[in-house]
Coordinates of N, CA, C and O in Angstrom, one line a residue:
M284 N 112.9 86.3 109.8 CA 113.9 86.7 110.7 C 113.3 86.7 112.1 O 112.2 87.2 112.3
V285 N 114.0 86.2 113.0 CA 113.6 86.1 114.4 C 114.7 86.7 115.3 O 115.8 86.3 115.2
S286 N 114.3 87.6 116.2 CA 115.2 88.2 117.1 C 115.5 87.2 118.2 O 114.5 86.6 118.8
G287 N 116.7 86.9 118.4 CA 117.1 85.9 119.5 C 116.8 86.3 120.9 O 116.5 85.5 121.8
Y288 N 116.7 87.6 121.1 CA 116.4 88.1 122.4 C 114.9 88.3 122.7 O 114.4 87.8 123.6
S289 N 114.3 89.1 121.8 CA 112.9 89.5 122.1 C 111.9 88.5 121.4 O 110.7 88.6 121.7
R290 N 112.4 87.7 120.5 CA 111.6 86.7 119.8 C 110.6 87.4 118.8 O 109.6 86.8 118.4
V291 N 110.9 88.6 118.4 CA 110.1 89.4 117.4 C 110.3 88.6 116.1 O 111.4 88.3 115.7
I292 N 109.2 88.4 115.4 CA 109.3 87.7 114.1 C 108.9 88.7 113.0 O 107.9 89.4 113.1
T293 N 109.7 88.7 111.9 CA 109.4 89.5 110.7 C 109.6 88.5 109.6 O 110.5 87.7 109.6
A294 N 108.8 88.6 108.5 CA 108.9 87.7 107.4 C 108.6 88.4 106.1 O 107.9 89.4 106.1
R295 N 109.1 87.8 105.0 CA 108.9 88.3 103.7 C 108.9 87.1 102.7 O 109.7 86.2 102.9
M296 N 108.0 87.1 101.8 CA 108.0 86.0 100.8 C 109.1 86.4 99.7 O 109.1 87.5 99.2
L297 N 109.9 85.4 99.4 CA 111.0 85.7 98.5 C 110.8 84.8 97.3 O 110.4 83.6 97.4
P298 N 111.2 85.2 96.1 CA 111.0 84.4 94.9 C 112.0 83.2 94.8 O 111.8 82.2 94.1
S299 N 113.2 83.3 95.5 CA 114.2 82.3 95.4 C 115.1 82.3 96.7 O 114.9 83.2 97.5
R300 N 116.0 81.4 96.8 CA 116.9 81.3 97.9 C 118.3 81.8 97.4 O 119.3 81.5 98.0
R301 N 118.3 82.5 96.3 CA 119.6 83.0 95.8 C 120.1 84.2 96.6 O 119.3 84.9 97.2
T302 N 121.3 84.5 96.6 CA 122.0 85.6 97.4 C 121.3 86.9 97.2 O 121.0 87.6 98.2
G303 N 121.0 87.3 96.0 CA 120.4 88.6 95.7 C 119.0 88.8 96.4 O 118.7 89.8 97.0
D304 N 118.2 87.7 96.3 CA 116.9 87.8 96.9 C 117.0 87.8 98.4 O 116.2 88.4 99.1
L305 N 118.0 87.0 99.0 CA 118.1 86.9 100.4 C 118.6 88.2 101.0 O 118.1 88.7 102.0
T306 N 119.6 88.9 100.3 CA 120.1 90.2 100.9 C 119.0 91.2 100.7 O 118.8 92.1 101.6
D307 N 118.2 91.2 99.7 CA 117.1 92.2 99.5 C 116.1 92.0 100.6 O 115.6 92.9 101.2
G308 N 115.8 90.7 100.9 CA 114.8 90.4 102.0 C 115.3 90.9 103.3 O 114.6 91.5 104.1
H309 N 116.6 90.6 103.6 CA 117.2 91.0 104.9 C 117.1 92.5 105.0 O 116.8 93.1 106.0
W310 N 117.5 93.2 103.9 CA 117.6 94.7 103.9 C 116.2 95.2 104.3 O 116.1 96.1 105.1
R311 N 115.2 94.7 103.7 CA 113.8 95.2 103.9 C 113.3 94.9 105.3 O 112.7 95.8 106.0
L312 N 113.6 93.7 105.8 CA 113.2 93.4 107.2 C 114.0 94.2 108.2 O 113.4 94.7 109.2
L313 N 115.3 94.4 108.0 CA 116.0 95.2 109.0 C 115.6 96.7 108.9 O 115.6 97.3 109.9
A314 N 115.2 97.1 107.7 CA 114.7 98.5 107.6 C 113.4 98.7 108.4 O 113.2 99.7 109.1
E315 N 112.6 97.6 108.5 CA 111.4 97.6 109.3 C 111.7 97.7 110.8 O 111.0 98.3 111.5
W316 N 112.7 96.9 111.2 CA 113.1 97.0 112.6 C 113.8 98.3 112.9 O 113.7 98.7 114.1
G317 N 114.4 98.9 112.0 CA 115.1 100.2 112.3 C 116.4 100.0 113.0 O 116.9 100.9 113.7
A318 N 116.9 98.8 113.0 CA 118.1 98.4 113.8 C 118.8 97.2 113.1 O 118.1 96.5 112.4
V319 N 120.0 97.0 113.4 CA 120.8 95.9 112.9 C 121.3 95.1 114.1 O 122.0 95.7 115.0
P320 N 121.1 93.8 114.2 CA 121.6 93.0 115.3 C 123.2 92.9 115.2 O 123.7 93.1 114.1
K321 N 123.8 92.6 116.3 CA 125.3 92.4 116.3 C 125.7 91.2 115.4 O 126.7 91.2 114.8
T322 N 124.8 90.2 115.4 CA 125.1 88.9 114.6 C 123.9 88.4 113.9 O 122.8 88.4 114.5
L323 N 124.1 88.0 112.7 CA 123.0 87.3 111.9 C 123.4 85.8 111.9 O 124.5 85.5 111.5
V324 N 122.5 85.0 112.3 CA 122.7 83.5 112.4 C 122.0 82.8 111.2 O 120.8 83.0 111.0
W325 N 122.8 82.0 110.5 CA 122.2 81.2 109.4 C 122.6 79.8 109.5 O 123.5 79.4 110.2
D326 N 121.8 79.0 108.7 CA 122.0 77.5 108.8 C 122.6 76.9 107.5 O 122.1 76.0 106.9
N327 N 123.6 77.5 107.0 CA 124.3 77.0 105.7 C 123.4 77.0 104.5 O 123.4 76.1 103.7
E328 N 122.6 78.1 104.4 CA 121.8 78.3 103.2 C 122.7 78.5 102.0 O 123.7 79.3 102.2
A329 N 122.5 77.9 100.9 CA 123.4 78.1 99.7 C 123.6 79.5 99.3 O 124.7 79.9 99.0
G330 N 122.5 80.4 99.4 CA 122.6 81.8 99.0 C 123.5 82.6 100.0 O 123.9 83.7 99.6
V331 N 123.6 82.1 101.2 CA 124.4 82.8 102.2 C 125.8 82.3 102.3 O 126.7 83.0 102.4
G332 N 125.9 80.9 102.1 CA 127.2 80.3 102.1 C 127.2 79.0 102.9 O 126.4 78.8 103.8
R333 N 128.0 78.1 102.5 CA 128.1 76.8 103.2 C 129.5 76.7 103.8 O 130.5 76.6 103.0
G334 N 129.6 76.8 105.1 CA 130.9 76.8 105.7 C 131.4 78.2 105.9 O 132.0 78.5 107.0
R335 N 131.3 79.0 105.0 CA 131.7 80.4 105.1 C 130.8 81.2 104.2 O 130.3 80.7 103.2
P336 N 130.5 82.5 104.5 CA 129.6 83.3 103.7 C 130.1 83.5 102.3 O 131.3 83.6 102.0
T337 N 129.2 83.6 101.4 CA 129.5 84.0 100.0 C 130.1 85.4 100.0 O 129.9 86.2 100.9
S338 N 130.8 85.8 99.0 CA 131.4 87.1 99.0 C 130.4 88.2 99.0 O 130.5 89.2 99.6
E339 N 129.2 87.9 98.3 CA 128.2 88.9 98.2 C 127.5 89.1 99.6 O 127.3 90.2 100.0
F340 N 127.3 88.0 100.3 CA 126.7 88.1 101.7 C 127.7 88.7 102.7 O 127.3 89.4 103.6
A341 N 129.0 88.4 102.5 CA 130.0 89.0 103.4 C 130.0 90.5 103.2 O 130.1 91.3 104.1
A342 N 129.9 90.9 101.9 CA 129.9 92.4 101.6 C 128.7 93.0 102.3 O 128.7 94.1 102.8
F343 N 127.5 92.3 102.2 CA 126.3 92.8 102.8 C 126.5 93.0 104.3 O 126.1 94.0 104.9
A344 N 127.1 92.0 104.9 CA 127.3 92.1 106.4 C 128.3 93.2 106.7 O 128.1 93.9 107.7
G345 N 129.3 93.4 105.9 CA 130.2 94.5 106.1 C 129.5 95.9 106.0 O 129.8 96.8 106.7
L346 N 128.6 96.0 105.0 CA 127.8 97.2 104.8 C 127.0 97.5 106.1 O 126.9 98.6 106.5
L347 N 126.5 96.4 106.7 CA 125.6 96.6 107.9 C 126.5 96.7 109.2 O 125.9 96.9 110.2
A348 N 127.8 96.4 109.1 CA 128.7 96.3 110.3 C 128.2 95.3 111.3 O 128.0 95.6 112.4
T349 N 127.8 94.1 110.8 CA 127.4 93.0 111.6 C 128.2 91.8 111.3 O 128.9 91.7 110.2
K350 N 128.1 90.8 112.1 CA 128.7 89.5 111.9 C 127.7 88.5 111.3 O 126.5 88.6 111.6
I351 N 128.3 87.5 110.6 CA 127.4 86.4 110.2 C 128.0 85.1 110.8 O 129.2 84.9 110.8
Y352 N 127.1 84.4 111.5 CA 127.5 83.1 112.1 C 126.7 82.0 111.4 O 125.5 82.0 111.3
L353 N 127.4 81.1 110.8 CA 126.8 79.9 110.1 C 126.9 78.7 111.0 O 127.9 78.3 111.4
W354 N 125.7 78.1 111.3 CA 125.6 76.9 112.1 C 126.2 75.7 111.3 O 126.2 75.7 110.1
R355 N 126.6 74.7 112.1 CA 127.1 73.5 111.5 C 126.0 72.8 110.8 O 124.8 72.9 111.2
P356 N 126.2 72.1 109.7 CA 125.2 71.3 109.0 C 124.6 70.3 110.0 O 125.2 69.8 110.9
R357 N 123.3 70.0 109.8 CA 122.5 69.0 110.5 C 122.6 69.2 112.0 O 122.9 68.3 112.8
D358 N 122.3 70.5 112.5 CA 122.3 70.8 113.9 C 120.9 71.3 114.2 O 120.7 72.5 114.3
P359 N 119.9 70.5 114.5 CA 118.5 70.9 114.6 C 118.3 71.8 115.9 O 117.5 72.7 115.8
E360 N 119.1 71.6 116.9 CA 118.8 72.5 118.1 C 119.2 73.9 117.8 O 118.7 74.8 118.4
A361 N 120.2 74.1 117.0 CA 120.7 75.4 116.7 C 119.6 76.3 116.1 O 119.6 77.5 116.3
K362 N 118.8 75.8 115.2 CA 117.9 76.6 114.5 C 116.4 76.4 114.9 O 115.5 76.7 114.1
G363 N 116.2 75.9 116.0 CA 114.8 75.6 116.5 C 114.0 76.9 116.6 O 112.8 76.8 116.2
L364 N 114.5 78.0 117.0 CA 113.8 79.2 117.1 C 113.2 79.6 115.7 O 112.0 80.0 115.6
V365 N 114.0 79.6 114.7 CA 113.6 80.0 113.4 C 112.6 78.9 112.8 O 111.6 79.3 112.2
E366 N 112.9 77.6 113.0 CA 112.0 76.6 112.5 C 110.6 76.7 113.2 O 109.6 76.5 112.5
R367 N 110.5 77.0 114.5 CA 109.2 77.2 115.1 C 108.5 78.4 114.5 O 107.3 78.3 114.2
A368 N 109.2 79.5 114.2 CA 108.6 80.6 113.6 C 108.1 80.3 112.2 O 107.0 80.7 111.8
N369 N 108.9 79.5 111.4 CA 108.5 79.1 110.1 C 107.2 78.3 110.1 O 106.3 78.5 109.3
G370 N 107.2 77.3 111.1 CA 106.0 76.5 111.3 C 104.7 77.3 111.6 O 103.7 77.1 111.1
Y371 N 104.9 78.3 112.5 CA 103.8 79.2 112.8 C 103.3 80.0 111.6 O 102.1 80.0 111.3
L372 N 104.2 80.6 110.8 CA 103.8 81.3 109.6 C 103.2 80.4 108.6 O 102.2 80.8 108.0
E373 N 103.7 79.2 108.4 CA 103.1 78.3 107.4 C 101.7 77.8 107.7 O 100.9 77.8 106.9
T374 N 101.5 77.5 109.0 CA 100.2 77.0 109.4 C 99.2 78.1 109.7 O 98.0 77.9 109.6
S375 N 99.6 79.3 110.0 CA 98.7 80.4 110.3 C 98.3 81.3 109.1 O 97.2 81.9 109.1
F376 N 99.2 81.5 108.1 CA 99.0 82.4 107.1 C 99.0 81.9 105.7 O 98.4 82.5 104.8
L377 N 99.6 80.8 105.4 CA 99.7 80.3 104.1 C 98.6 79.3 103.6 O 98.4 79.3 102.4
P378 N 98.0 78.6 104.5 CA 97.0 77.6 103.9 C 95.9 78.3 103.1 O 95.3 79.3 103.5
G379 N 95.6 77.7 101.9 CA 94.5 78.2 101.1 C 94.9 79.4 100.2 O 94.2 79.9 99.4
R380 N 96.2 79.9 100.3 CA 96.6 81.0 99.5 C 97.4 80.6 98.4 O 98.2 79.6 98.5
H381 N 97.3 81.3 97.3 CA 98.1 81.0 96.1 C 98.9 82.3 95.7 O 98.3 83.3 95.8
F382 N 100.1 82.1 95.3 CA 100.9 83.2 94.9 C 101.3 83.1 93.5 O 101.9 82.1 93.0
S383 N 101.0 84.1 92.7 CA 101.4 84.1 91.3 C 102.8 84.6 91.0 O 103.4 84.3 90.0
G384 N 103.3 85.4 91.9 CA 104.6 86.0 91.7 C 104.7 87.0 90.6 O 105.7 87.5 90.2
Q385 N 103.5 87.5 90.1 CA 103.5 88.5 89.1 C 103.5 89.9 89.7 O 102.7 90.3 90.5
Q386 N 104.5 90.7 89.2 CA 104.5 92.1 89.5 C 104.8 92.8 88.2 O 105.4 92.2 87.3
V387 N 104.2 94.0 88.1 CA 104.4 94.7 86.8 C 105.6 95.7 87.1 O 105.6 96.4 88.0
I388 N 106.6 95.6 86.2 CA 107.7 96.4 86.2 C 107.5 97.6 85.3 O 107.2 97.4 84.1
V389 N 107.7 98.8 85.8 CA 107.5 100.0 84.9 C 108.8 100.8 85.0 O 109.3 101.1 86.1
L390 N 109.4 101.1 83.8 CA 110.6 101.9 83.8 C 110.3 103.2 83.1 O 109.6 103.3 82.1
T391 N 110.7 104.3 83.7 CA 110.4 105.6 83.2 C 111.7 106.4 83.0 O 112.8 106.1 83.6
S392 N 111.7 107.3 82.1 CA 112.8 108.2 81.8 C 112.2 109.6 81.5 O 111.4 109.8 80.6
G393 N 112.5 110.5 82.4 CA 112.0 111.9 82.3 C 110.5 111.9 82.4 O 109.9 112.7 81.8
G394 N 109.9 111.1 83.3 CA 108.5 111.1 83.5 C 107.7 110.3 82.4 O 106.5 110.1 82.5
E395 N 108.4 109.8 81.4 CA 107.7 109.0 80.3 C 108.0 107.6 80.5 O 109.1 107.1 80.7
I396 N 106.9 106.7 80.4 CA 107.1 105.3 80.5 C 107.8 104.8 79.3 O 107.4 105.0 78.1
V397 N 109.0 104.1 79.5 CA 109.7 103.5 78.4 C 109.6 102.0 78.3 O 109.9 101.4 77.3
A398 N 109.2 101.4 79.4 CA 109.0 99.9 79.3 C 108.0 99.5 80.4 O 108.0 100.1 81.5
Q399 N 107.2 98.5 80.2 CA 106.3 98.0 81.2 C 106.0 96.6 80.8 O 105.5 96.3 79.7
H400 N 106.2 95.7 81.8 CA 105.9 94.3 81.5 C 105.8 93.6 82.9 O 106.2 94.0 83.9
A401 N 105.3 92.3 82.8 CA 105.2 91.5 84.0 C 106.6 91.0 84.4 O 107.3 90.7 83.5
R402 N 106.9 91.0 85.7 CA 108.2 90.6 86.1 C 108.3 89.1 85.8 O 107.4 88.3 86.0
C403 N 109.5 88.7 85.3 CA 109.7 87.3 85.1 C 110.8 86.8 86.1 O 111.8 87.3 86.2
W404 N 110.4 85.7 86.8 CA 111.3 85.2 87.8 C 112.2 84.1 87.3 O 113.0 83.5 88.0
A405 N 112.0 83.7 86.1 CA 112.8 82.6 85.5 C 114.3 83.0 85.4 O 114.6 84.2 85.1
R406 N 115.2 82.0 85.5 CA 116.6 82.3 85.4 C 116.9 82.3 83.9 O 116.3 81.6 83.1
H407 N 117.9 83.1 83.5 CA 118.5 83.2 82.2 C 117.5 83.4 81.1 O 117.5 82.8 80.1
Q408 N 116.6 84.3 81.4 CA 115.6 84.7 80.3 C 115.7 86.2 80.0 O 115.8 87.0 80.9
T409 N 115.6 86.5 78.8 CA 115.6 87.9 78.3 C 114.3 88.3 77.8 O 113.7 87.5 77.0
L410 N 113.8 89.4 78.3 CA 112.5 89.9 77.7 C 112.8 91.0 76.8 O 113.6 91.9 77.1
T411 N 112.3 91.0 75.6 CA 112.5 92.0 74.6 C 111.2 92.6 74.1 O 110.3 91.9 73.8
D412 N 111.2 93.9 74.0 CA 110.1 94.6 73.4 C 110.0 94.2 72.0 O 111.0 94.3 71.2
P413 N 108.8 93.8 71.5 CA 108.7 93.4 70.1 C 109.1 94.5 69.1 O 109.7 94.2 68.1
E414 N 108.9 95.8 69.4 CA 109.3 96.9 68.5 C 110.9 96.9 68.5 O 111.4 97.1 67.4
H415 N 111.5 96.7 69.6 CA 113.0 96.7 69.6 C 113.5 95.5 68.8 O 114.5 95.7 68.1
A416 N 112.9 94.4 69.0 CA 113.4 93.2 68.3 C 113.3 93.4 66.8 O 114.2 93.1 66.0
E417 N 112.2 94.0 66.3 CA 111.9 94.3 64.9 C 113.0 95.3 64.4 O 113.5 95.1 63.3
A418 N 113.2 96.4 65.2 CA 114.2 97.4 64.7 C 115.6 96.8 64.7 O 116.4 97.0 63.7
G419 N 115.9 95.9 65.6 CA 117.2 95.2 65.6 C 117.4 94.3 64.4 O 118.5 94.3 63.8
Q420 N 116.3 93.6 64.1 CA 116.4 92.7 62.9 C 116.6 93.5 61.6 O 117.4 93.2 60.8
A421 N 115.9 94.7 61.5 CA 116.0 95.5 60.3 C 117.5 96.0 60.2 O 118.1 96.1 59.1
M422 N 118.1 96.4 61.3 CA 119.4 96.9 61.3 C 120.4 95.8 61.0 O 121.4 96.1 60.2
R423 N 120.2 94.6 61.5 CA 121.1 93.5 61.1 C 121.0 93.2 59.6 O 122.1 93.0 59.0
Q424 N 119.8 93.2 59.1 CA 119.7 92.9 57.6 C 120.4 94.0 56.8 O 121.0 93.7 55.8
E425 N 120.2 95.3 57.2 CA 120.9 96.4 56.5 C 122.4 96.2 56.6 O 123.1 96.4 55.6
A426 N 122.9 95.8 57.7 CA 124.4 95.7 57.9 C 124.9 94.5 57.0 O 126.0 94.6 56.5
R427 N 124.1 93.5 56.8 CA 124.5 92.3 56.0 C 124.6 92.7 54.5 O 125.4 92.2 53.8
R428 N 123.7 93.6 54.1 CA 123.6 94.0 52.7 C 124.7 95.0 52.3 O 125.1 95.1 51.1
R429 N 125.3 95.7 53.2 CA 126.3 96.8 52.9 C 127.6 96.1 52.7 O 128.0 95.2 53.4
P430 N 128.4 96.6 51.7 CA 129.7 96.0 51.5 C 130.6 96.3 52.7 O 130.5 97.3 53.4
T431 N 131.5 95.3 52.9 CA 132.5 95.4 54.1 C 133.3 96.7 54.0 O 133.8 97.0 52.9
G432 N 133.5 97.4 55.1 CA 134.3 98.5 55.1 C 133.6 99.8 54.8 O 134.1 100.9 54.9
Q433 N 132.4 99.7 54.2 CA 131.7 100.9 53.8 C 130.7 101.3 55.0 O 130.0 100.5 55.5
I434 N 130.7 102.6 55.3 CA 129.8 103.0 56.4 C 128.9 104.0 55.8 O 129.2 104.9 55.1
H435 N 127.6 103.8 56.0 CA 126.6 104.8 55.7 C 125.5 104.8 56.7 O 125.3 103.9 57.4
A436 N 124.8 106.0 56.7 CA 123.8 106.1 57.8 C 122.5 105.4 57.5 O 122.1 105.2 56.3
V437 N 121.9 104.9 58.5 CA 120.6 104.2 58.4 C 119.5 105.1 59.0 O 119.7 105.6 60.1
G438 N 118.5 105.4 58.2 CA 117.5 106.3 58.7 C 116.4 106.5 57.6 O 116.6 106.1 56.5
S439 N 115.4 107.1 58.0 CA 114.3 107.4 57.0 C 114.7 108.7 56.3 O 115.4 109.5 56.8
A440 N 114.1 108.9 55.1 CA 114.3 110.1 54.3 C 113.8 111.3 55.0 O 114.3 112.4 54.8
S441 N 112.8 111.2 55.8 CA 112.1 112.3 56.5 C 112.9 112.8 57.7 O 112.8 114.0 58.1
S442 N 113.7 112.0 58.3 CA 114.5 112.4 59.5 C 115.9 112.8 59.1 O 116.5 112.2 58.3
P443 N 116.3 113.9 59.7 CA 117.7 114.4 59.3 C 118.7 113.5 60.0 O 118.5 112.9 61.0
L444 N 119.9 113.4 59.3 CA 121.0 112.6 59.8 C 121.8 113.5 60.8 O 121.9 114.7 60.6
I445 N 122.3 112.8 61.8 CA 123.1 113.5 62.8 C 124.5 113.0 62.8 O 124.7 111.8 62.8
E446 N 125.4 113.9 62.7 CA 126.8 113.5 62.7 C 127.3 113.5 64.2 O 126.9 114.3 65.0
V447 N 128.1 112.5 64.5 CA 128.6 112.3 65.8 C 130.1 112.2 65.8 O 130.7 111.5 64.9
E448 N 130.7 113.0 66.6 CA 132.2 113.1 66.7 C 132.7 111.7 67.2 O 132.1 111.1 68.1
Q449 N 133.7 111.2 66.6 CA 134.4 110.0 67.0 C 135.8 110.3 67.5 O 136.5 111.0 66.9
R450 N 136.1 109.6 68.6 CA 137.5 109.8 69.1 C 138.2 108.5 69.1 O 137.6 107.4 69.1
E451 N 139.5 108.5 69.2 CA 140.3 107.3 69.4 C 140.0 106.8 70.8 O 139.8 107.5 71.8
L452 N 139.8 105.5 70.9 CA 139.5 104.9 72.2 C 140.5 105.2 73.3 O 140.1 105.3 74.5
G453 N 141.7 105.3 73.0 CA 142.7 105.6 74.0 C 142.5 106.9 74.7 O 142.9 107.1 75.8
S454 N 141.7 107.9 74.1 CA 141.4 109.1 74.7 C 140.6 108.9 75.9 O 140.8 109.5 77.0
Y455 N 139.6 108.0 75.9 CA 138.8 107.7 77.0 C 139.6 107.0 78.1 O 139.4 107.2 79.3
D456 N 140.6 106.1 77.8 CA 141.4 105.5 78.7 C 142.2 106.5 79.5 O 142.4 106.5 80.7
R457 N 142.7 107.5 78.8 CA 143.5 108.6 79.4 C 142.6 109.5 80.3 O 143.0 109.8 81.4
L458 N 141.4 109.8 79.9 CA 140.5 110.6 80.7 C 140.1 109.9 82.0 O 140.0 110.5 83.0
F459 N 140.0 108.6 81.9 CA 139.6 107.9 83.1 C 140.8 107.2 83.8 O 140.6 106.3 84.6
T460 N 141.9 107.7 83.6 CA 143.2 107.4 84.2 C 143.5 105.9 84.1 O 144.1 105.3 85.0
V461 N 143.1 105.2 83.1 CA 143.4 103.8 82.9 C 144.8 103.7 82.4 O 145.5 102.7 82.7
I462 N 145.2 104.6 81.6 CA 146.6 104.6 81.0 C 147.3 106.0 81.4 O 146.6 106.9 81.8
D463 N 148.6 106.1 81.2 CA 149.3 107.3 81.5 C 148.8 108.5 80.8 O 148.3 108.4 79.6
G464 N 148.9 109.7 81.4 CA 148.4 110.9 80.8 C 147.0 111.2 81.2 O 146.4 112.1 80.6
G465 N 146.5 110.5 82.2 CA 145.1 110.7 82.6 C 144.8 111.8 83.5 O 145.4 112.9 83.4
E466 N 144.1 111.6 84.5 CA 143.7 112.5 85.6 C 142.9 113.7 85.0 O 143.2 114.9 85.3
G467 N 142.0 113.5 84.1 CA 141.2 114.5 83.5 C 141.9 115.3 82.4 O 141.3 116.2 81.8
K468 N 143.1 115.0 82.0 CA 143.9 115.7 81.0 C 144.0 114.7 79.8 O 144.3 113.6 79.9
E469 N 143.7 115.3 78.6 CA 143.9 114.4 77.4 C 145.3 114.7 76.8 O 145.7 115.8 76.7
A470 N 145.9 113.5 76.6 CA 147.3 113.6 76.0 C 147.2 114.0 74.6 O 146.4 113.6 73.8
G471 N 148.2 114.8 74.1 CA 148.6 115.2 72.8 C 147.5 115.3 71.9 O 147.2 115.6 70.9

């Protein structure tokens, strides 16, 4: 990102040019500036929008109370400022460096680590803890063995079974005002 007035350059390595990564990068750079410009100028980047901003990027601009201006395609004079900054960063900081893109993601609940793995940047990939996959497979096998319509608890003999109250699904719709009789009151 380059300020059109002061020519201040800020930059961040992003894993992709998708909208989520671009808005995250913008958010972090603007947080470093401690200010938001009146207008953000873009060159029809797919993650921002071609011809008009994507709905996600428009929402981001609305959150920041700024405008987005998209340059016409193939207009080299319009983006010279940013292209010179990109050239400077590429020739001054990137030669000889390699980026693995590996970050370790740690999820905690109540101070206890519940998941820890290397971040995966691949699209459409699901990471599953081997213990969870094994437990899921055992539950599916148990469900296949039980006769249709019969419900019984799955658990070990040493652990006590816990009864859980079950409600009609419409009760939740009424509680959350999806259907009549809602506004925090349960009908009949």
